[in-house]
Amino acid sequence: MKIKNICCIGAGYVGGPTMAVVAQKCPNIKVTIVDINAARIAAWNDEDLNKLPVFEPGLDEVVKEARGRNLFFSTDIDKAIDEADMIFISVNTPTKTYGKGKGMAADLKYIELCARQIAQVSKTDKIVVEKSTLPVRTASAIKNILENTGNGVNFQILSNPEFLAEGTAVQDLLNPDRVLIGGDTTEAGQKAIQALVDVYANWVPNERILTTNVWSSELSKLTANAFLAQRVSSINAMSELCEKSGADVNEVSKAIGMDSRIGSKFLKASVGFGGSCFQKDILNLVYIAKTYGLTKVADYWEQVIIMNNHQKQRFSDKIVSTLFNTVSGKKITFLGWAFKKDTNDTRESAAIMVADNLLNEQAKVSVYDPKVIEERMYADLDYLNTRTEAKNRELLTVSQDPYEASKDSHAIAVLTEWDEFKTYDWQKIYDNMHKPAFVFDGRGILDVAHLRSIGFECYTIGKG
Ligand code: NAD
Ligand code: UGA
C-alpha cells in the first residue's frame, strides 16, 4: 500500500516539525496538519517565518520549502481526516489534573476525542498512527473506539513514538538514531507497518527503522525518557556530593563518560531537568507500574522525580542562604527561562520553580530570555496559583536586554544554557550591580575564573 495523503492531528512541538520534515522529504505525499487551535494554525501559515509557533533551528527553511507545495496547515479537521489514508495523532497527553490518577496518569481525553472524530468521519480504510507518547496498551482503547462504528471501515493502529529533542528537532528528524514502528502481528498489521516504513525510507536508512509489536513500541518511548531523565538525576545527585567533597562534577562526568558502557552524553549536571515530557512520562510510568501492583518498580522510577525536585529546591535555597539568608526586596536576575537552550518552550522549566521559591521569599526577580515572551513567563507563574496574578506581575519583571535586566541586582542566576550568556560583557554587568555581586550558575556554562577576576562571588552546580 502506497501512502498518498497524510493527516496529522495536532500542530504542536511534535506534529509541526515532524510533519514538515515528512512533507519536505516526501514531495509526492500530501501532508495536512490540523489543529483545533485556530491561532496556532494561523501562525503556521504566517508569511513571516519568524512567527511560526514553534522556534526550532532550521525549521523555517523546511517549512518554506514544503508549505503550499505538499504541506498544508488547516483547522478543517474533518476534511483532512476524510481525505487521508494515514492519520497521525500528535495531540498533547498531559498529566491528569483531576479524578483518578490525578497528578500521575496521562490524561487521554484528547486522544480519545481524536479517535472518536476519526471513527465518525472516516468513509475509507485508514492507518491510524499514535505519534503522541502514550501509556502502554492505549492502542487497544483506540482500536475499541474505531472498530465499533459499524460503518465497515477497516482501521490499522500503529505506534510510532517520536524521539526528537526540542532545540535540535530538525536535525533529530532528518537524522534519527532510529525510527520505531509498532503494529499488529497479523498480515494486515504487517502491511500497515510496511506502509509507514516506506514513508520513512525516503530519507532514513533501513537499518535504523525498527519494527516491533505495538506494546513494545508504546513502552519503549516511556522507557527511553525514563532512562534519559534518570541519567540527569543521577549526575545531579552526584553534583551535590561533589559540592560537599571537593570533587568537580564536570571532571566526574568526563571520567565516567569515557567508559564506553556508560557513554558521555546526558551527563551534564544542571539546576534540574524540565520540558514537557520527562516528568510527565515518568509519573505515567510510575502510575502504570502501580496499577499492575508493581510498587517496587514504581518507587524506583519515582526517585528520579524526587531527585529532580530536590535539585531545583536546593538551587533556590543556595541563593537565599548565600545572600545572607534573606532575599526580601533584593533584585535577582534570571538569565534564561526556557527549559533548555534553543527553544522557546518553558514547560516544566526549572526556572519556574526556582522563581516561585524566591518570590515566596519576597525577592524581586528580573528575567531575560532571548526567546521566551513575557506573557508566557507570567502564565507559567500564574498556573502555580501560589499568589495573585497582580502580585506575580509586581514581583517579577521581564526585560528585553540582559544588561537592563541585571542592572542594580544583587545576584545573577543562570537557569538556561543559552550560548550568548557566555560572551556577555561581564565587567559591564558587574559594574552595574550591588556588591558583593553574586553569580549562581545553574548550568555550569560560565567562565568562573574570569568572573572571579572581575570580582564576582560565584557558585556553580557541582563544584565545591
Ligand atoms: P503541544 O501541546 O505542543 O501540541 C498538541 C496540539 O494538539 C495542540 O496544538 C492542541 O491544540 C492540539 N489538539 C489537542 N486536541 C486536539 C483535537 N482533538 N483535535 C485537534 N487538535 C488537538 O504538544 P507536543 O509537545 O507537540 O506533544 C504532543 C505529544 O508528543 C505528547 O504526547 C508528547 O508527550 C509527545 N512528545 C513530545 C515531544 C516534545 O519534545 N515536545 C517529543 C516527543 C514526544
Ligand atoms: C527529551 C528527549 O531527549 C527526547 O528524546 C524525547 O523525544 C523528548 O524528551 C520527549 O519525549 O518530549 P527534550 O525534553 O526536548 O527531549 O530535551 P532534552 O535535551 O532531553 O532535555 C530535557 C531536560 O534535561 C532539559 O531541561 C535539559 O536542560 C536537561 N538536561 C539534559 C540536563 O540537565 N543535563 C543533560 O545532560 C541533558
Short mmCIF file of C-alpha atoms in Angstrom, two decimals, residues 31-262:
data_model
loop_
_atom_site.label_atom_id
_atom_site.label_comp_id
_atom_site.label_asym_id
_atom_site.label_seq_id
_atom_site.Cartn_x
_atom_site.Cartn_y
_atom_site.Cartn_z
CA VAL A 31 0.57 16.27 4.28
CA THR A 32 -2.10 18.26 6.11
CA ILE A 33 -1.58 19.27 9.73
CA VAL A 34 -4.76 20.17 11.55
CA ASP A 35 -5.50 21.63 14.96
CA ILE A 36 -8.44 22.98 16.92
CA ASN A 37 -6.29 25.95 17.90
CA ALA A 38 -7.00 28.43 15.10
CA ALA A 39 -4.37 30.92 16.28
CA ARG A 40 -1.71 28.23 16.12
CA ILE A 41 -2.72 27.24 12.59
CA ALA A 42 -2.71 30.89 11.53
CA ALA A 43 0.82 31.24 12.90
CA TRP A 44 1.96 28.16 10.96
CA ASN A 45 0.51 29.79 7.84
CA ASP A 46 2.07 33.20 8.52
CA GLU A 47 4.05 34.66 5.62
CA ASP A 48 6.62 35.81 8.16
CA LEU A 49 8.56 32.64 9.05
CA ASN A 50 9.75 34.28 12.28
CA LYS A 51 6.20 33.95 13.52
CA LEU A 52 5.98 30.15 13.33
CA PRO A 53 4.53 28.98 16.66
CA VAL A 54 7.48 26.70 17.34
CA PHE A 55 11.03 28.02 17.31
CA GLU A 56 13.48 25.36 16.14
CA PRO A 57 16.77 26.00 14.35
CA GLY A 58 16.31 25.17 10.64
CA LEU A 59 12.56 24.70 10.82
CA ASP A 60 11.79 27.87 8.86
CA GLU A 61 13.74 26.54 5.87
CA VAL A 62 11.88 23.23 5.91
CA VAL A 63 8.50 24.96 6.13
CA LYS A 64 9.48 27.41 3.41
CA GLU A 65 10.32 24.60 1.02
CA ALA A 66 7.24 22.44 1.59
CA ARG A 67 4.43 24.78 2.64
CA GLY A 68 1.89 25.29 -0.14
CA ARG A 69 3.58 22.55 -2.22
CA ASN A 70 2.55 19.44 -0.33
CA LEU A 71 2.42 20.73 3.25
CA PHE A 72 -0.75 22.40 4.49
CA PHE A 73 -1.96 23.71 7.86
CA SER A 74 -5.69 23.80 8.45
CA THR A 75 -8.46 23.89 11.03
CA ASP A 76 -10.74 21.76 8.84
CA ILE A 77 -10.11 18.54 10.72
CA ASP A 78 -12.97 16.53 9.22
CA LYS A 79 -11.88 17.21 5.67
CA ALA A 80 -8.26 16.25 6.36
CA ILE A 81 -9.32 13.02 8.10
CA ASP A 82 -11.70 12.15 5.27
CA GLU A 83 -9.05 12.59 2.58
CA ALA A 84 -6.18 10.85 4.36
CA ASP A 85 -5.07 7.24 4.08
CA MET A 86 -2.78 7.62 7.09
CA ILE A 87 -3.63 9.73 10.18
CA PHE A 88 -1.08 10.64 12.83
CA ILE A 89 -2.39 11.56 16.26
CA SER A 90 0.04 14.06 17.76
CA VAL A 91 -2.04 15.79 20.39
CA ASN A 92 -0.95 16.61 23.92
CA THR A 93 -1.11 13.94 26.63
CA PRO A 94 -0.56 15.94 29.83
CA THR A 95 -0.58 14.64 33.38
CA LYS A 96 -4.15 14.35 34.69
CA THR A 97 -5.15 17.25 36.94
CA TYR A 98 -8.37 15.70 38.23
CA GLY A 99 -10.00 12.44 39.28
CA LYS A 100 -8.40 9.01 39.38
CA GLY A 101 -4.68 9.14 38.74
CA LYS A 102 -4.59 12.92 39.35
CA GLY A 103 -1.00 14.20 39.25
CA MET A 104 0.31 10.90 37.85
CA ALA A 105 -1.59 9.30 34.98
CA ALA A 106 -1.63 10.64 31.43
CA ASP A 107 -4.82 12.47 30.52
CA LEU A 108 -6.02 10.69 27.40
CA LYS A 109 -9.13 12.75 26.74
CA TYR A 110 -7.61 14.49 23.69
CA ILE A 111 -6.54 11.15 22.27
CA GLU A 112 -10.00 9.71 22.74
CA LEU A 113 -11.61 12.75 21.11
CA CYS A 114 -9.38 12.26 18.08
CA ALA A 115 -10.26 8.57 17.88
CA ARG A 116 -13.97 9.37 18.05
CA GLN A 117 -13.67 12.04 15.39
CA ILE A 118 -11.75 9.67 13.10
CA ALA A 119 -14.40 6.98 13.69
CA GLN A 120 -17.20 9.39 12.89
CA VAL A 121 -15.74 10.95 9.76
CA SER A 122 -13.97 8.06 8.02
CA LYS A 123 -15.56 6.50 4.94
CA THR A 124 -12.48 4.67 3.64
CA ASP A 125 -9.91 2.39 5.31
CA LYS A 126 -7.23 4.21 7.31
CA ILE A 127 -4.00 3.58 9.13
CA VAL A 128 -4.03 5.44 12.43
CA VAL A 129 -0.61 6.21 13.90
CA GLU A 130 0.00 7.05 17.56
CA LYS A 131 2.65 9.78 17.47
CA SER A 132 1.85 11.14 20.94
CA THR A 133 3.54 9.48 23.90
CA LEU A 134 1.02 7.08 25.42
CA PRO A 135 0.67 4.58 28.24
CA VAL A 136 1.32 1.03 27.16
CA ARG A 137 -1.88 -0.60 25.79
CA THR A 138 -3.53 2.65 24.66
CA ALA A 139 -3.77 1.22 21.15
CA SER A 140 -6.33 -1.28 22.37
CA ALA A 141 -8.58 1.56 23.61
CA ILE A 142 -8.24 3.41 20.31
CA LYS A 143 -8.99 0.18 18.44
CA ASN A 144 -12.08 -0.36 20.51
CA ILE A 145 -13.45 3.07 19.62
CA LEU A 146 -12.58 2.76 15.94
CA GLU A 147 -13.94 -0.74 15.50
CA ASN A 148 -17.34 -0.07 16.97
CA THR A 149 -18.63 2.36 14.39
CA GLY A 150 -20.44 -0.29 12.33
CA ASN A 151 -19.65 1.57 9.10
CA GLY A 152 -17.50 -1.18 7.61
CA VAL A 153 -14.31 0.91 7.56
CA ASN A 154 -11.12 -1.01 8.46
CA PHE A 155 -8.53 0.60 10.70
CA GLN A 156 -4.98 -0.45 11.48
CA ILE A 157 -3.33 1.10 14.51
CA LEU A 158 0.40 1.68 14.65
CA SER A 159 2.60 3.11 17.37
CA ASN A 160 5.34 5.41 16.09
CA PRO A 161 6.66 7.37 19.07
CA GLU A 162 8.75 10.45 18.48
CA PHE A 163 12.24 10.77 19.97
CA LEU A 164 13.16 14.28 18.85
CA ALA A 165 14.50 16.69 21.43
CA GLU A 166 13.50 20.33 21.33
CA GLY A 167 16.14 22.72 20.11
CA THR A 168 17.53 20.02 17.80
CA ALA A 169 14.22 18.81 16.39
CA VAL A 170 15.02 19.29 12.72
CA GLN A 171 18.42 17.58 12.97
CA ASP A 172 16.92 14.75 15.02
CA LEU A 173 14.16 14.26 12.45
CA LEU A 174 16.49 14.37 9.45
CA ASN A 175 19.00 12.05 11.03
CA PRO A 176 17.27 9.94 13.70
CA ASP A 177 19.15 7.32 15.75
CA ARG A 178 16.18 5.10 14.99
CA VAL A 179 12.56 5.23 13.92
CA LEU A 180 10.35 2.90 15.90
CA ILE A 181 7.17 1.43 14.44
CA GLY A 182 4.95 -0.99 16.34
CA GLY A 183 2.00 -2.78 14.80
CA ASP A 184 -0.18 -5.88 14.84
CA THR A 185 1.46 -9.18 14.09
CA THR A 186 -1.40 -10.04 11.67
CA GLU A 187 -0.90 -9.82 7.90
CA ALA A 188 -2.90 -6.58 7.74
CA GLY A 189 -0.86 -5.20 10.63
CA GLN A 190 2.40 -6.04 8.87
CA LYS A 191 1.17 -4.33 5.69
CA ALA A 192 0.37 -1.19 7.65
CA ILE A 193 3.82 -1.26 9.23
CA GLN A 194 5.38 -1.59 5.79
CA ALA A 195 3.38 1.40 4.51
CA LEU A 196 4.85 3.58 7.25
CA VAL A 197 8.33 2.09 6.82
CA ASP A 198 8.11 3.13 3.15
CA VAL A 199 7.34 6.73 4.14
CA TYR A 200 10.43 6.97 6.38
CA ALA A 201 12.58 5.04 3.90
CA ASN A 202 12.52 8.19 1.75
CA TRP A 203 15.30 9.53 3.96
CA VAL A 204 16.05 7.17 6.87
CA PRO A 205 18.41 4.22 6.20
CA ASN A 206 16.61 0.88 6.51
CA GLU A 207 18.79 -0.42 9.33
CA ARG A 208 17.61 2.47 11.50
CA ILE A 209 13.93 1.65 11.06
CA LEU A 210 12.95 -0.75 13.80
CA THR A 211 9.65 -2.61 13.83
CA THR A 212 8.12 -4.27 16.90
CA ASN A 213 4.75 -5.24 18.30
CA VAL A 214 2.53 -2.34 19.42
CA TRP A 215 3.08 -2.76 23.15
CA SER A 216 6.88 -2.82 22.89
CA SER A 217 6.78 0.35 20.85
CA GLU A 218 4.48 2.18 23.26
CA LEU A 219 6.51 1.10 26.29
CA SER A 220 9.88 1.82 24.64
CA LYS A 221 9.02 5.51 24.43
CA LEU A 222 8.31 5.76 28.16
CA THR A 223 11.41 3.68 28.87
CA ALA A 224 13.68 5.89 26.75
CA ASN A 225 12.55 9.04 28.52
CA ALA A 226 12.83 7.39 31.93
CA PHE A 227 16.42 6.30 31.20
CA LEU A 228 17.40 9.73 29.88
CA ALA A 229 15.89 11.57 32.85
CA GLN A 230 17.45 9.05 35.22
CA ARG A 231 20.90 9.92 33.87
CA VAL A 232 20.31 13.60 34.61
CA SER A 233 19.04 12.87 38.11
CA SER A 234 21.99 10.54 38.71
CA ILE A 235 24.57 13.14 37.76
CA ASN A 236 22.63 15.79 39.69
CA ALA A 237 22.71 13.56 42.76
CA MET A 238 26.47 13.35 42.34
CA SER A 239 26.68 17.13 41.90
CA GLU A 240 25.53 17.63 45.49
CA LEU A 241 28.09 15.14 46.70
CA CYS A 242 30.76 16.92 44.64
CA GLU A 243 29.94 20.21 46.32
CA LYS A 244 30.44 18.63 49.74
CA SER A 245 33.55 16.63 48.91
CA GLY A 246 35.57 18.99 46.73
CA ALA A 247 35.16 16.89 43.60
CA ASP A 248 34.19 18.66 40.38
CA VAL A 249 31.10 17.23 38.70
CA ASN A 250 32.36 18.07 35.20
CA GLU A 251 35.51 16.09 35.85
CA VAL A 252 33.47 13.21 37.24
CA SER A 253 31.18 13.28 34.18
CA LYS A 254 34.12 13.21 31.86
CA ALA A 255 35.80 10.42 33.75
CA ILE A 256 32.77 8.14 33.78
CA GLY A 257 31.60 9.15 30.29
CA MET A 258 34.81 7.84 28.75
CA ASP A 259 33.72 4.37 29.76
CA SER A 260 32.08 3.21 26.55
CA ARG A 261 29.49 1.27 28.56
CA ILE A 262 28.34 4.49 30.19
#
